[in-house]
Amino acid sequence: MLGQVFKKPQKRSVFHDNIFKEIEELGLKSIGIVAFISFFVGGVVAIQTGLNVDNPWIPKYLIGFATKRSIILEFAPTFMSVILAGKVGSYITSSMGTMRVTEQIDALEVMGVNTLNYLILPKIIATVFFYPFIVTLAMILGIFGGWVAGEITGLFTADNYIEGIRLDFKPYLVQYALTKTMVFAFLIATIPSYYGYYVEGGSLEVGKASTKAVVWTSVVIIIFNYFLTQMLLG
Amino acid sequence: MIEVKNIYKSFGENEVLKGVSATFEKGNTSLIIGTSGSGKTVFIKCLLGLFIPDKGDILYDGRSYVAMSTREKRLLRQEMGMVFQGGALFDSETVEDNIMFPLKMFTEQSKEEMLERVNFVLKRVRLENVNQKYPAELSGGMQKRVAIARAIVMNPKYLFCDEPNSGLDPKTATIIDNLIQEITDEYQMITVINTHDMNSVMEIGEKIIFLKNGVKEWEGSDKTIFKTDNKSVTNFVYSSNLFRKVREVYNK
């Protein structure tokens, strides 16, 4: 399957158009949910850390530090990827599965189109190169959500929080998070595409394939997360 | 010419095609008829290359389709047009984009040239002012005509149709049949149609192949099908009340 996917596109202009369409469908249309979840989860992480740091000997700036680390290392790349696996994965499987059962993929094949390349490669490129931006946005909004939570609850001051964010900032950790994101993005594009492309039957089977695709993409992301963390940080 | 040489196709234990041979000539409309499950769809999908026969060969103008590389198959497919049973139109694209798709993908024509060609084929299938409509906004007959327009937009040498009349009223079905026949004559294509519609047999059955349980049981034309003494064919032809009544009246 991947051999055909990574063949040279048959028509460059059509391929470029498809990449932009996929960036819109799989990326831009996910920004709203990513922003919403990141902001609130960032706030919750900061509040919970604040509530648990009640020892007067522990400096308050650690709340900002812990929030930053949790968001950059795990929440933004992994948690967001699992959410995107649900939203985007089900979209990819159901749209491609519907094309399969209504013979639209056969129609493309009969025209002489390399359907694996035409349908899947733009999705891979769109996700692998666009999701790092989405995850960066999730990082920024998550940290911002933590700051807003501190302002509202009074658990910590803005100065403490910003000090914690600046403390021991390692650019490599952002690089690690974005590397993980690119691997997860590849999984989000390919696993649901596989389930959609090879579905057989009717609408019920398309629904079942969507569920399977989301479950397996999430499971594989979690497993890859473990090994990537060991490889890149261990 | 398309030559089908003794093809077999199985799915697991189920042997669907059992040594079918046939030839299809330029400028002719050939019908593959038979009851449901007789292997018609598998046969046409073998011709298209969507299924690879387990045994036997399919020759397109002497070139073996089975032995071709994936790239050669894709090039040959650009000479084919296919009208699927359900139309298989891209439902998120307008009629214009549906028909323009093969031109965008395989030609270097300008937007104006492509649009001119799209309008020409739409006119050819007697559809106008539907360019910006989506397939869901069209009737079944109109969708079939758009599918035909998309199939012929690249001037194919080979046209395949899977049950082009299914779900259509008899009048629209006849219009579609005649349209396919006209286009076949005009562009001197090789047209192969899968059908179980006896009206189509009477309208455009220049050559008819009857499949039963994956075997070619009979071959003839609309002139000979009503005279044959092949029991399977007569059972099929006279399975409808209408044809039985016509026969009774004719015999009286």
PDB file of C-alpha atoms in Angstrom, chain A residues 4 7 10-11 13-14 17 21 98-99 102-115 118, chain B residues 45 48 50 70 74 77-78 80 82 84-86 88-91 93 101-102 104-108 150:
ATOM      1  CA  GLN A   4       1.808   3.046  -4.271  1.00  0.00           C
ATOM      2  CA  LYS A   7       4.747   7.127  -6.022  1.00  0.00           C
ATOM      3  CA  GLN A  10       0.388  11.859 -11.777  1.00  0.00           C
ATOM      4  CA  LYS A  11      -0.459  15.563 -12.131  1.00  0.00           C
ATOM      5  CA  SER A  13      -1.285  20.880 -10.235  1.00  0.00           C
ATOM      6  CA  VAL A  14      -4.058  18.497  -9.117  1.00  0.00           C
ATOM      7  CA  ASP A  17      -4.843  21.566  -5.072  1.00  0.00           C
ATOM      8  CA  LYS A  21      -7.995  21.036   0.297  1.00  0.00           C
ATOM      9  CA  THR A  98     -18.203   6.018   1.379  1.00  0.00           C
ATOM     10  CA  MET A  99     -16.190   6.583  -1.790  1.00  0.00           C
ATOM     11  CA  THR A 102     -20.375   3.947  -3.814  1.00  0.00           C
ATOM     12  CA  GLU A 103     -17.754   2.831  -6.375  1.00  0.00           C
ATOM     13  CA  GLN A 104     -16.167   6.302  -6.595  1.00  0.00           C
ATOM     14  CA  ILE A 105     -12.733   4.763  -5.936  1.00  0.00           C
ATOM     15  CA  ASP A 106     -13.396   2.176  -8.673  1.00  0.00           C
ATOM     16  CA  ALA A 107     -14.363   5.046 -10.989  1.00  0.00           C
ATOM     17  CA  LEU A 108     -11.020   6.733 -10.290  1.00  0.00           C
ATOM     18  CA  GLU A 109      -9.173   3.437 -10.864  1.00  0.00           C
ATOM     19  CA  VAL A 110     -10.928   2.897 -14.194  1.00  0.00           C
ATOM     20  CA  MET A 111      -9.906   6.391 -15.286  1.00  0.00           C
ATOM     21  CA  GLY A 112      -6.284   5.353 -14.733  1.00  0.00           C
ATOM     22  CA  VAL A 113      -5.740   7.233 -11.466  1.00  0.00           C
ATOM     23  CA  ASN A 114      -3.359   5.830  -8.834  1.00  0.00           C
ATOM     24  CA  THR A 115      -6.040   6.061  -6.143  1.00  0.00           C
ATOM     25  CA  TYR A 118      -4.266  10.509  -5.203  1.00  0.00           C
TER      26      TYR A 118
ATOM     27  CA  LYS B  45     -14.759  -5.895 -13.659  1.00  0.00           C
ATOM     28  CA  LEU B  48     -11.768  -3.216 -16.562  1.00  0.00           C
ATOM     29  CA  LEU B  50     -10.558  -4.220 -11.255  1.00  0.00           C
ATOM     30  CA  THR B  70       0.487  -1.385 -13.270  1.00  0.00           C
ATOM     31  CA  ARG B  74      -3.197   2.839 -15.988  1.00  0.00           C
ATOM     32  CA  ARG B  77      -7.442   2.739 -18.643  1.00  0.00           C
ATOM     33  CA  GLN B  78      -7.172   6.296 -19.896  1.00  0.00           C
ATOM     34  CA  MET B  80     -11.648   3.446 -21.198  1.00  0.00           C
ATOM     35  CA  MET B  82     -17.119   3.387 -17.446  1.00  0.00           C
ATOM     36  CA  PHE B  84     -21.257   2.492 -12.989  1.00  0.00           C
ATOM     37  CA  GLN B  85     -24.602   1.158 -11.819  1.00  0.00           C
ATOM     38  CA  GLY B  86     -24.996   3.906  -9.217  1.00  0.00           C
ATOM     39  CA  ALA B  88     -20.275   6.752  -9.003  1.00  0.00           C
ATOM     40  CA  LEU B  89     -20.213  10.531  -9.405  1.00  0.00           C
ATOM     41  CA  PHE B  90     -18.027  12.436  -6.938  1.00  0.00           C
ATOM     42  CA  ASP B  91     -20.781  13.718  -4.691  1.00  0.00           C
ATOM     43  CA  GLU B  93     -18.098  18.053  -6.633  1.00  0.00           C
ATOM     44  CA  PHE B 101     -11.824  15.611 -13.669  1.00  0.00           C
ATOM     45  CA  PRO B 102     -10.245  13.271 -16.280  1.00  0.00           C
ATOM     46  CA  LYS B 104      -7.591  17.988 -15.445  1.00  0.00           C
ATOM     47  CA  MET B 105      -5.821  14.788 -14.533  1.00  0.00           C
ATOM     48  CA  PHE B 106      -4.602  13.593 -17.915  1.00  0.00           C
ATOM     49  CA  THR B 107      -4.476  16.529 -20.329  1.00  0.00           C
ATOM     50  CA  GLU B 108      -2.678  19.852 -20.513  1.00  0.00           C
ATOM     51  CA  ARG B 150     -17.823  11.859 -17.790  1.00  0.00           C
TER      52      ARG B 150
END
